[in-house]
XYZ file of C-alpha atoms in Angstrom:
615
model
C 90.008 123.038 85.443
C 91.487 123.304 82.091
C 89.444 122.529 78.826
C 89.101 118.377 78.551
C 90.513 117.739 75.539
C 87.564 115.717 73.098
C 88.708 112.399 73.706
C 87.684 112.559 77.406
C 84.055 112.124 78.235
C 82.276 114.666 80.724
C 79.484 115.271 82.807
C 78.327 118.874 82.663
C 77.011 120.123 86.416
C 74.833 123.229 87.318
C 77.069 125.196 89.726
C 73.803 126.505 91.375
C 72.319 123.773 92.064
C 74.611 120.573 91.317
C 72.298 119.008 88.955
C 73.344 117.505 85.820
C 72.848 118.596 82.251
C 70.698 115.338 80.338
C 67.416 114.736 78.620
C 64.188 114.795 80.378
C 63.258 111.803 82.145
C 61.168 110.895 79.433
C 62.541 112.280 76.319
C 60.437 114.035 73.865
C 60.986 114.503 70.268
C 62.057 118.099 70.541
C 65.489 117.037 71.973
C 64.807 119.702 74.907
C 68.174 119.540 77.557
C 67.475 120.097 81.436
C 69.173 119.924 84.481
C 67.986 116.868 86.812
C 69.449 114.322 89.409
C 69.851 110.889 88.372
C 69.470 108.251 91.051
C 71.422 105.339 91.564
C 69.062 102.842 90.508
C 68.231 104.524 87.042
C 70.564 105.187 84.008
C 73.522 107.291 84.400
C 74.043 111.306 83.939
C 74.758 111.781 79.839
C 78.462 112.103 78.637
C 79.513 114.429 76.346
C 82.568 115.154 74.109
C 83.862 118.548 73.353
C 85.349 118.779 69.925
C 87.450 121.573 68.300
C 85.780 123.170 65.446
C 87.979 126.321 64.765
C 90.782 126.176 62.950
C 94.266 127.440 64.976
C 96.723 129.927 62.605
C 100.386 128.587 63.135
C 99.775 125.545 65.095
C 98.127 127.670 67.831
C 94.929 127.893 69.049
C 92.586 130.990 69.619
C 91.572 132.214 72.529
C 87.815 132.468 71.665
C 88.180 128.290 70.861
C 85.170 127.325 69.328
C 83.557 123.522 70.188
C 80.998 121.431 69.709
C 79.473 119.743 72.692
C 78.279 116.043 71.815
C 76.812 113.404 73.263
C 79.349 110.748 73.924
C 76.594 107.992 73.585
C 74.307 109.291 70.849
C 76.228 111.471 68.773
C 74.179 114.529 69.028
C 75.181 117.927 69.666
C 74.463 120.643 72.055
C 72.022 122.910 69.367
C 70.697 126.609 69.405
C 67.705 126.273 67.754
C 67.032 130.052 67.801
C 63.551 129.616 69.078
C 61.389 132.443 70.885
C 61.658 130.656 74.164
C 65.814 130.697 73.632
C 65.450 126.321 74.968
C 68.284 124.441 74.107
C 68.249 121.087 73.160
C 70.513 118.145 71.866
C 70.264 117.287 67.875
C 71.927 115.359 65.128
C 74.791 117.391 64.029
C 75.353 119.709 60.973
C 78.884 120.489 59.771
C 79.620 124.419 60.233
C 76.193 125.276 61.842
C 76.828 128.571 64.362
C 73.972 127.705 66.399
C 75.962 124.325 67.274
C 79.195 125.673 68.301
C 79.850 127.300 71.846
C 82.843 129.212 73.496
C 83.723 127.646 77.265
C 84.547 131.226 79.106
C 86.439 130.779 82.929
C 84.772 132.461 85.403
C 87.174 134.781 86.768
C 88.421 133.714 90.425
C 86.614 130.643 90.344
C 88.677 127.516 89.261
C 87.553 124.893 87.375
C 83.898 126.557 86.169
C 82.967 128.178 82.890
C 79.782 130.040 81.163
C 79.015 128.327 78.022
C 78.789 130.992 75.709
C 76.991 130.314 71.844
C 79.014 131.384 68.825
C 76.620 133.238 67.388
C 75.122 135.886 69.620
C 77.311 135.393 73.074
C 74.009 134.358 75.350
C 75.079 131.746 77.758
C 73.632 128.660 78.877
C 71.178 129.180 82.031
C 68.371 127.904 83.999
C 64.965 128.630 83.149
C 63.605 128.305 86.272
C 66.328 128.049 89.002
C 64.834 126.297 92.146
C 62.688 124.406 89.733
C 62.791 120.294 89.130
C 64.344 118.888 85.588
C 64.243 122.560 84.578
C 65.084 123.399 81.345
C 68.144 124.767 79.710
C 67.622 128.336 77.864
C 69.883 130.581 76.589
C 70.338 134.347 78.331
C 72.240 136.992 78.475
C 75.490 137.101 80.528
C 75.307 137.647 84.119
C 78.585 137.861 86.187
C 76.217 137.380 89.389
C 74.093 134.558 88.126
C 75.162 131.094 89.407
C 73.163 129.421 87.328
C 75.532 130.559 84.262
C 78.167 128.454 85.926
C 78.869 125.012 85.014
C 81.454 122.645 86.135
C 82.855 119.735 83.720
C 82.878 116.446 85.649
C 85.632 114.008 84.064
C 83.813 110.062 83.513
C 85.470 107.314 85.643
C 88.630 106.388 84.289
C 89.313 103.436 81.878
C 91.985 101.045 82.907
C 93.466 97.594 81.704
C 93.961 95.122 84.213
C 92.508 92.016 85.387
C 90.661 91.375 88.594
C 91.989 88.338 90.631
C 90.282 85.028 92.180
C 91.151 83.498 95.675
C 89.988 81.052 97.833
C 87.263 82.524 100.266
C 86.032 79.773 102.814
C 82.579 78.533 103.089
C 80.860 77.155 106.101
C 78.209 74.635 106.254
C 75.231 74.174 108.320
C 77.062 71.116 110.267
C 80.057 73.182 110.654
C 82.094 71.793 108.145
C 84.528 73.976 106.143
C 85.282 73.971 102.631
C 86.747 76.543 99.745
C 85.538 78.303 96.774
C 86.976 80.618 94.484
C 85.663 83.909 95.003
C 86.693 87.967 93.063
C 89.272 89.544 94.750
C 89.525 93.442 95.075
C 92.936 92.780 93.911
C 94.434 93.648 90.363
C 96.849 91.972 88.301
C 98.037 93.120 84.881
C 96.055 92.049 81.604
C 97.981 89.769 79.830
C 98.459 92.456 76.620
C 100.070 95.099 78.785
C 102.487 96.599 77.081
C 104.619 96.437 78.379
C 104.461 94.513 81.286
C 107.156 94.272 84.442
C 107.959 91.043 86.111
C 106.854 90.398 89.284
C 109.119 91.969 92.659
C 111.821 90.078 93.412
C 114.254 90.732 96.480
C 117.620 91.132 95.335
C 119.883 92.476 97.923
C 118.763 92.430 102.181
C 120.701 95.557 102.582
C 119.696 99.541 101.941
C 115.664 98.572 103.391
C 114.203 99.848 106.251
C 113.863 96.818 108.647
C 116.424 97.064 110.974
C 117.580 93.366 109.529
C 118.246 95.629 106.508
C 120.131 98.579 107.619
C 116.923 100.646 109.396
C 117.224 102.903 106.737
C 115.522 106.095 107.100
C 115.108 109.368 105.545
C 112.932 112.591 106.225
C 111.341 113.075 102.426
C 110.238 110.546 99.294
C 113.064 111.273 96.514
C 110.729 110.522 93.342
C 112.289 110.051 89.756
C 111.812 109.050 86.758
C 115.763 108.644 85.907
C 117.562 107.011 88.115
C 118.678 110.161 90.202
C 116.906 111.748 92.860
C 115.062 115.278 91.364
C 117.110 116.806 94.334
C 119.667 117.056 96.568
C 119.776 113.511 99.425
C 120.210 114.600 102.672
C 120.957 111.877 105.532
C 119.064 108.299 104.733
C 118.686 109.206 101.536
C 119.148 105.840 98.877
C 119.252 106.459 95.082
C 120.831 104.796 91.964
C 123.684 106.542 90.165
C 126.705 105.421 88.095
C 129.877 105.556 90.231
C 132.475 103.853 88.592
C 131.592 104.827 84.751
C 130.664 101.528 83.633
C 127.128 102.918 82.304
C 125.464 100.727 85.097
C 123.510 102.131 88.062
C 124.678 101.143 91.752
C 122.773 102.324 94.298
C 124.101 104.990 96.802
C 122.791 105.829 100.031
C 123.761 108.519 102.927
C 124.837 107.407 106.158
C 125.743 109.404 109.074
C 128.993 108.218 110.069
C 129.845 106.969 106.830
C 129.083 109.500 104.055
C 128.214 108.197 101.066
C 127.390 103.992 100.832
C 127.823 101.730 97.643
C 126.402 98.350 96.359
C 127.821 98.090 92.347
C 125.348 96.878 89.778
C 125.773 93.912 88.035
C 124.360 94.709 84.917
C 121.833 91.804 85.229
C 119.300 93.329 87.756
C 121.152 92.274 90.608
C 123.412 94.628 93.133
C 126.445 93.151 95.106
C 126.412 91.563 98.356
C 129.054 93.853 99.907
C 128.476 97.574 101.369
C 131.542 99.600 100.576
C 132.420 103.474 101.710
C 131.996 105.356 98.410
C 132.811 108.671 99.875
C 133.525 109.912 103.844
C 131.570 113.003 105.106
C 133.141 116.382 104.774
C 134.518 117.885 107.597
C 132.401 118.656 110.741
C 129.935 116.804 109.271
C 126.127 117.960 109.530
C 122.543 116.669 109.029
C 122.009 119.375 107.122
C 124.293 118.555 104.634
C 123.107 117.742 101.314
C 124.439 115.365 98.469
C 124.615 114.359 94.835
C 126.499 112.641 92.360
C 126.790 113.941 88.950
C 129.065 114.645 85.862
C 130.385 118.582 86.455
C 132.579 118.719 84.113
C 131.389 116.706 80.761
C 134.392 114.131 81.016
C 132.163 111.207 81.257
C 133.067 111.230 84.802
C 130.729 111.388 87.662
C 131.781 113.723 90.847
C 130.374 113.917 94.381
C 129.317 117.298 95.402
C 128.347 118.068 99.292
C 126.551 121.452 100.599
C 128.141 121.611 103.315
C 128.270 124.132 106.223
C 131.358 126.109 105.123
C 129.948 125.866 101.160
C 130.042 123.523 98.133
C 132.423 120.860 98.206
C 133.583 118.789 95.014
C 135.331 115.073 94.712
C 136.008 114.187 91.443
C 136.702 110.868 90.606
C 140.094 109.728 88.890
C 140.918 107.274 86.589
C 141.734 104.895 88.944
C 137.889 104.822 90.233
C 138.442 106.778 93.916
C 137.069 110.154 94.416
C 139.355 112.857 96.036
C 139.087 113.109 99.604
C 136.438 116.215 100.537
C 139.096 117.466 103.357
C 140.741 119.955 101.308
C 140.019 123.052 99.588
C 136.568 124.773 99.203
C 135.098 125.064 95.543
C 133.241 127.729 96.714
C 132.205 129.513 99.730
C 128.521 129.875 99.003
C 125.586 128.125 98.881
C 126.238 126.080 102.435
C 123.714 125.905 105.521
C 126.678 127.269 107.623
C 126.378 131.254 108.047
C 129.498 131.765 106.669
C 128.266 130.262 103.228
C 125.340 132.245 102.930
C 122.615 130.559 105.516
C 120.659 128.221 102.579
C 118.101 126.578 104.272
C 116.750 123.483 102.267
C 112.882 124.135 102.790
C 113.081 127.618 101.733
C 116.114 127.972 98.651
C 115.943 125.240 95.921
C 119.539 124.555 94.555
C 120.336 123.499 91.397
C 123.197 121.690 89.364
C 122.732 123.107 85.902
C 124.697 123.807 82.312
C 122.926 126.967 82.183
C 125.395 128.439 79.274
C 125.485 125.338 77.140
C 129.186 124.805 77.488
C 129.188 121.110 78.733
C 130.198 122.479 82.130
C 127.399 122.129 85.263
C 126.900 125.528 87.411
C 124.830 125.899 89.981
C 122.117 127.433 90.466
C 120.004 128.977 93.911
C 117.298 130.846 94.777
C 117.914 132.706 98.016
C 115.360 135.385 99.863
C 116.835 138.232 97.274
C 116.287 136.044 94.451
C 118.173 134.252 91.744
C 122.030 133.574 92.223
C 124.614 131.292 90.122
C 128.140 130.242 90.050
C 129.069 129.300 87.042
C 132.245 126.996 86.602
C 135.503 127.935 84.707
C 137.319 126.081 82.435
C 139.686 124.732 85.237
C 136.974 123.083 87.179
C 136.707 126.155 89.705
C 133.330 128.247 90.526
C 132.890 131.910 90.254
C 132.371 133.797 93.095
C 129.044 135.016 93.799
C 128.373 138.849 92.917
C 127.040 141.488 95.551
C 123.676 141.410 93.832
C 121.393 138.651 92.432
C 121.723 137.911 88.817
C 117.676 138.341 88.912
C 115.290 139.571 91.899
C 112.842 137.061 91.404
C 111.855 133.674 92.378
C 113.157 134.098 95.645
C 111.834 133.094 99.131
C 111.378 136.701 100.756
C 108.965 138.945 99.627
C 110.917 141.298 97.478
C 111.473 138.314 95.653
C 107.759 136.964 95.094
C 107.398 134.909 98.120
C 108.152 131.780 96.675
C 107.523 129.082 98.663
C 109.577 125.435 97.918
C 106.693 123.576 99.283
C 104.366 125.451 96.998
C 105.858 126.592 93.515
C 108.160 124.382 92.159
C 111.086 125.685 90.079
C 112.669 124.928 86.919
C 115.717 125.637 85.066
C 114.913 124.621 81.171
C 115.488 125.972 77.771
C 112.530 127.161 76.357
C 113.663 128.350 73.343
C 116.316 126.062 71.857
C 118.525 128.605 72.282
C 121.564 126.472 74.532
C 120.902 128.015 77.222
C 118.453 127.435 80.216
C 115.517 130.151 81.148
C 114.177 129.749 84.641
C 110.666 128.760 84.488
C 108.391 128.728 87.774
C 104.768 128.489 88.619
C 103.312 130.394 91.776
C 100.266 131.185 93.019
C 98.423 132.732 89.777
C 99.881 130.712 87.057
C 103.508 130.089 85.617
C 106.297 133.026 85.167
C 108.913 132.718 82.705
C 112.560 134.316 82.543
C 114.483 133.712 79.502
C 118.576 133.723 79.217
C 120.138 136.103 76.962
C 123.073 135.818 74.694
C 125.297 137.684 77.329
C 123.836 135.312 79.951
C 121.683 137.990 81.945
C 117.948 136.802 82.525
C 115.275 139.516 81.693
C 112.633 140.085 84.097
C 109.804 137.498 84.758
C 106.782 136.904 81.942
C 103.778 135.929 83.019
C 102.729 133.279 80.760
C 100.133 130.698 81.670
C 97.378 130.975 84.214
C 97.080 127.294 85.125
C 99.284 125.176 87.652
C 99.213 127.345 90.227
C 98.040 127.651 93.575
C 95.353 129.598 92.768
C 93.620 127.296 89.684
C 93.549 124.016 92.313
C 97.201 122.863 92.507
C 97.983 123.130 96.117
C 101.238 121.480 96.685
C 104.448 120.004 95.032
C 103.744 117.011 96.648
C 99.916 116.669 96.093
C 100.949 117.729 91.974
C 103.768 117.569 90.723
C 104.856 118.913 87.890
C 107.189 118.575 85.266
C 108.817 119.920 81.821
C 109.542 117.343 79.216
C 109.414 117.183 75.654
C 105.854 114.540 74.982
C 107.013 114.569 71.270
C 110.471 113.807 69.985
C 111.845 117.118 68.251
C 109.585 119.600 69.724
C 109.485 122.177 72.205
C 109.376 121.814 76.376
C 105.695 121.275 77.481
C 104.311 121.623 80.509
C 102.631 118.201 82.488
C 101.328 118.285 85.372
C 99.123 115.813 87.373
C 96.510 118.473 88.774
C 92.846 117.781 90.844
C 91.152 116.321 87.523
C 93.838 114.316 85.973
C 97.114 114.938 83.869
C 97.049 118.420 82.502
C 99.454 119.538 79.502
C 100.371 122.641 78.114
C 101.961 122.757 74.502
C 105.618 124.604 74.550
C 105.986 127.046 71.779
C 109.351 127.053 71.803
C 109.475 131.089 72.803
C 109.367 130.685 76.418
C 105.560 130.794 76.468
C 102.416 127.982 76.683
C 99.320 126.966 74.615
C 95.819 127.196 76.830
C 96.292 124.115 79.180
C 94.120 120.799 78.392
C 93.021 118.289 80.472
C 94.506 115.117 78.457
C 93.905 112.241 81.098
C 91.080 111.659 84.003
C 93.460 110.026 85.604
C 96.610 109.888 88.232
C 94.781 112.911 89.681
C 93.165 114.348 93.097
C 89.432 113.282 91.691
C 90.856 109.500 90.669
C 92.395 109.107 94.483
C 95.991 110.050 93.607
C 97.408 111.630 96.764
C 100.871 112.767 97.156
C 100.653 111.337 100.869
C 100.336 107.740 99.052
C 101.662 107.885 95.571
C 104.738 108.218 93.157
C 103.736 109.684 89.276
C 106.564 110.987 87.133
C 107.475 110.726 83.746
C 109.934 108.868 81.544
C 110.376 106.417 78.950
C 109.084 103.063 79.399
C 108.792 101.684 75.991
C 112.195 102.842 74.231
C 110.212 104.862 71.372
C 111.742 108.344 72.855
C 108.379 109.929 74.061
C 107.921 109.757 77.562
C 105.425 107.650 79.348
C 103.582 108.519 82.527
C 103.998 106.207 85.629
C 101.863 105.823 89.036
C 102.492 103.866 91.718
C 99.075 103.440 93.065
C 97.424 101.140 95.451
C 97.399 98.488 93.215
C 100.916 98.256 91.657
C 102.341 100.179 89.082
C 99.934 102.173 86.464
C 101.746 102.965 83.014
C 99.423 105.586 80.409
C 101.423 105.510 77.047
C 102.479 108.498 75.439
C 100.966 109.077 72.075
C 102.786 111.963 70.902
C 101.585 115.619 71.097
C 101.239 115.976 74.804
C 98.199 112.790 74.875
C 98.882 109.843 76.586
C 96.844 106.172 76.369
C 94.236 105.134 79.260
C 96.652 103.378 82.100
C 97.368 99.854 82.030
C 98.226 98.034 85.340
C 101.879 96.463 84.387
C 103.480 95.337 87.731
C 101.308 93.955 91.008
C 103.770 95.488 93.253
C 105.576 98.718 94.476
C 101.876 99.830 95.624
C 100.392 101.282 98.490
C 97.552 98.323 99.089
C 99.107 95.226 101.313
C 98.427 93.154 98.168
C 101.286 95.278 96.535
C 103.713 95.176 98.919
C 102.531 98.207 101.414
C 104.877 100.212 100.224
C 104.669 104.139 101.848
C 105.969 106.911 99.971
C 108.254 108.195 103.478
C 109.742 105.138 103.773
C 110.224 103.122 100.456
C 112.180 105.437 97.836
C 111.389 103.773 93.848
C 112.845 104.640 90.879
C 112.568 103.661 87.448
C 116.219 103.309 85.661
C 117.567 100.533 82.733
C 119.690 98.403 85.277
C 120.657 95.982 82.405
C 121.268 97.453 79.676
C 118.770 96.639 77.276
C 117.582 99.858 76.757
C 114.394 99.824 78.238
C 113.631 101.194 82.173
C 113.314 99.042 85.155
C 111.562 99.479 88.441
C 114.059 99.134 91.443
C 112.469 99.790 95.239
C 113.988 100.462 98.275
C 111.508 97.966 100.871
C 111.150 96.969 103.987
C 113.413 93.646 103.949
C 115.880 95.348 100.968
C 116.194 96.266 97.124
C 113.219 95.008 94.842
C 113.542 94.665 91.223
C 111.063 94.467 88.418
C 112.712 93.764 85.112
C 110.743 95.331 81.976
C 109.212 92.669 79.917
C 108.504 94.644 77.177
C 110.417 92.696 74.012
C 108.661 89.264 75.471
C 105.401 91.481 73.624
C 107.255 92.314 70.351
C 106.332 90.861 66.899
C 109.460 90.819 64.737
């Protein structure tokens, strides 16, 4: 686990024996720490704080991080009081004392546990008698075999905003009689200061759902977002929200087998029309395999409709008139298809991307094959390059002479690092994240390990069970790194060079330890409020969770804002295979909405955010 940053509050745990770092059981006046259990019916295990002390040189921090470990309740510190029996002990705090400051050391192949090392001499905290009851804390020297030198920091319970709700429970009386009371609910609602807060789900279209009386939509894998576009290519069932017609309102699009591509037009207002129409047919010899998206290619403002397809990638733009060119014709390039003769892709194993990796307004794209990294990159005409003999970079690639990167595993990114114009491919695989950055002559230099966190190997088991993402948390700044790991939301500051700060656990919450699971729940990013900072999102059992960015990769406890869209039946059951959501502005104003693909059809939640604003 990454270092909790000091607003979060802690438990620390013995690794060795599970205990938990507090006072005595009846305190004495010498402060002395031990390890104990606390049982259920006593007070709770102490909470600390761990505070920065030492100052970072050019807005980064050192590696040997100094803190100062406090007592969330009482205010005292974690204190070397040098004595001859080396005890530790908690005590009021003095500003710049050694003896109170402490470096947190990983343990080398052991995520998530650390020797607590003192400033001042490098003895680390330890047991004084190991198999011992409330045994006290002492300082020794370091051990690499001693488990009792290891010692795990336990996030608190997380703080949320919401209210709990009251129903009518019956009551039976002794002569059988029946009557009502009101009685606490495990249900949530939002507090009435969320800000900001969604309306309640409202049914606005019986079409695109996955009743049968709504289409019996269906689709293989959730397509999560935080913009309005699926974060990948939509393969057969597939239902997202995209502009189609250039109007600057989202219509929803969905994948049908006979049909191609689907429409219902937005109406600007939150509502979708009645009528399906055929946006698009399928390409010829259609496939299930086949994979879709609709996007701007060439920076006219216009959107186009590109297919993998079999033979390769096909492109429709769309004319002036509003109809997109039929996709019978001519190949835009003979690559990048399922079909053999297009280079075999197979969608679980080679991550495509449509990207303007040059800066010149113009999308390429973008895959990682077994050999590694290829790209087309368009032309000034609207026509793609062919691909050369040889990757443009043997890395990040499927096979093993390519890393062994695995798409349900180590998620991919294409992102410039460096403000340069031009995207860098960033990736994180089993031992931490690897960097390649663009040149000026568009060649990508060999991989950089940069970051040992959000991988594999530190706890982050899956792209589904952790997603992670690269955003800018303040306006201005560099790409950092979020991620929502086994503790919580975990951040790593961009330094605008293609490499990472040291990692920080910003958030217990929306992770593996709060009962987030990627089997049951949607978290991404994006803006909720309209300040420019994005805002993280869960759709949990409850409804929808919102944690408010404050700038500088930190981000508010979560509020509940909308009792729907979640997983419990008092949300609307809504199941992650099944019920696509995204969060988009379908009216306009500025500000996201949540629209949900159901059961019955399309839900809507409008954002009721200016309802909260003072003027």
């Amino acid at each position: 686990m990454p270092v909790p940053t000091e607003e979060l509050k802690l438990e620390i745990v013995n690794a060795a024996t599970g205990k938990t770092l507090g006072a005595r059981a009846a305190p004495g006046a010498d402060g002395a720490l031990v390890v104990r259990d606390f049982p259920d019916t006593g007070p709770g295990p102490e909470q600390w704080q761990l505070s920065p002390v030492q100052a970072a040189q050019g807005g980064r921090e050192h590696d040997d991080q100094a803190y100062v470990i406090r007592n969330a309740v009482s205010g005292k510190v974690l204190d070397n009081p040098a004595a001859a029996d080396r005890g530790v002990r908690q005590w009021a705090a003095t500003a710049g004392r050694q003896g109170q400051q402490w470096h947190l050391v990983p343990v080398e192949g052991e995520a998530g546990l650390y020797f607590i090392e003192g400033a001042t001499d490098g003895a680390v905290l330890d047991l004084a008698e190991p198999g011992a009851d409330d045994t006290r804390i002492v300082l020794r020297e370091y051990d690499d075999g001693a488990e009792s030198q290891r010692w795990r920091f336990v996030t608190a319970e997380p703080e949320r905003t919401s209210d709990a709700v009251l129903r009518f429970a019956p009551l039976d009386h002794w002569n059988g009689r029946r009557s009502w009371r009101l009685a606490p609910s495990t249900a949530l609602r939002p507090a009435p200061d969320a800000k900001p807060s969604f309306s309640d789900m409202l049914l606005v279209l019986d079409q695109f759902g996955s009743d049968q009386a709504a289409g019996g939509w269906k689709t293989d894998e959730a397509v999560p977002s935080s913009n309005g576009r699926p974060d990948r290519w939509a393969g057969l069932g597939a239902r997202f929200l995209a502009d189609t017609t250039g109007t600057g309102r989202p219509d929803i699009v969905g994948i049908k087998p006979a049909k191609g591509a689907v429409t219902s037009s937005g109406g600007g207002d939150g509502t979708f029309g009645d009528s399906e129409r055929v946006l698009h047919s399928p390409p010829p010899s259609p496939s299930p395999k086949d994979l879709w998206t609709l996007a701007d290619t060439t920076g006219d403002g216009r959107s186009a409709i590109v297919v993998l397809a079999a033979d390769g990638v096909r492109v429709s733009l769309r004319s002036e008139s509003g109809t997109f060119t039929p996709t019978g014709g001519k190949l835009a390039l003979k690559a990048f298809g399922h079909g053999p003769q297009a280079g075999g892709w197979v969608d679980g194993k080679h991550p495509r991307f449509l990207a303007d990796t040059t800066g010149d307004g113009r999308l390429d794209i973008v895959g990682c094959h077994d050999d590694g990294v290829r790209i087309s990159l368009q032309n000034e005409d609207g026509t793609f390059t062919p691909l050369a003999d040889e990757p443009v970079l043997k890395a990040f690639g499927h096979g093993p002479q390519a890393g062994g990167w695995l798409v349900g595993k180590h998620p991919r990114f294409l992102a410039d690092t460096t403000g340069d114009g031009r995207l860098d491919i960033v990736g994180c695989h089993d031992d931490g994240v690897w960097v390649s950055l663009q040149d000026e002559d568009g060649a990508f230099a060999e991989p950089l390990y940069v970051l040992d966190d959000f991988g594999v190997h530190q706890g982050w088991s899956s792209v589904e069970e952790h997603p992670r993402y690269l955003v800018r948390t303040t306006g201005g700044g560099a790409l950092d790194l979020v991620g929502f790991g086994p503790q919580g939301v975990v951040v790593a500051r961009g330094r605008g060079d293609g490499t990472f700060e040291p990692s920080k656990l910003v958030l217990n919450d929306f992770g593996l330890a709060q009962g987030w699971t990627g089997g049951k729940h949607l978290r991404c990013l994006t803006d909720v409020t309209g300040d420019g900072s994005p805002d993280i999102v869960g759709f949990g059992d409850e409804g929808v969770w919102v944690s408010h960015s404050r700038g500088g990769g930190r981000f508010e406890q979560a509020q509940l804002v909308c009792r729907g869209f979640g997983y419990d039946d008092d949300a609307g059951a809504w199941r992650v295979d099944r019920h696509p959501r995204f969060l988009t502005d379908i009216t306009g104003d500025g500000r996201v909405d949540i629209v949900g693909f159901g059961g019955p059809g399309v839900y809507v939640a409008r954002n009721l955010f200016r309802r909260f604003r003072t003027r």
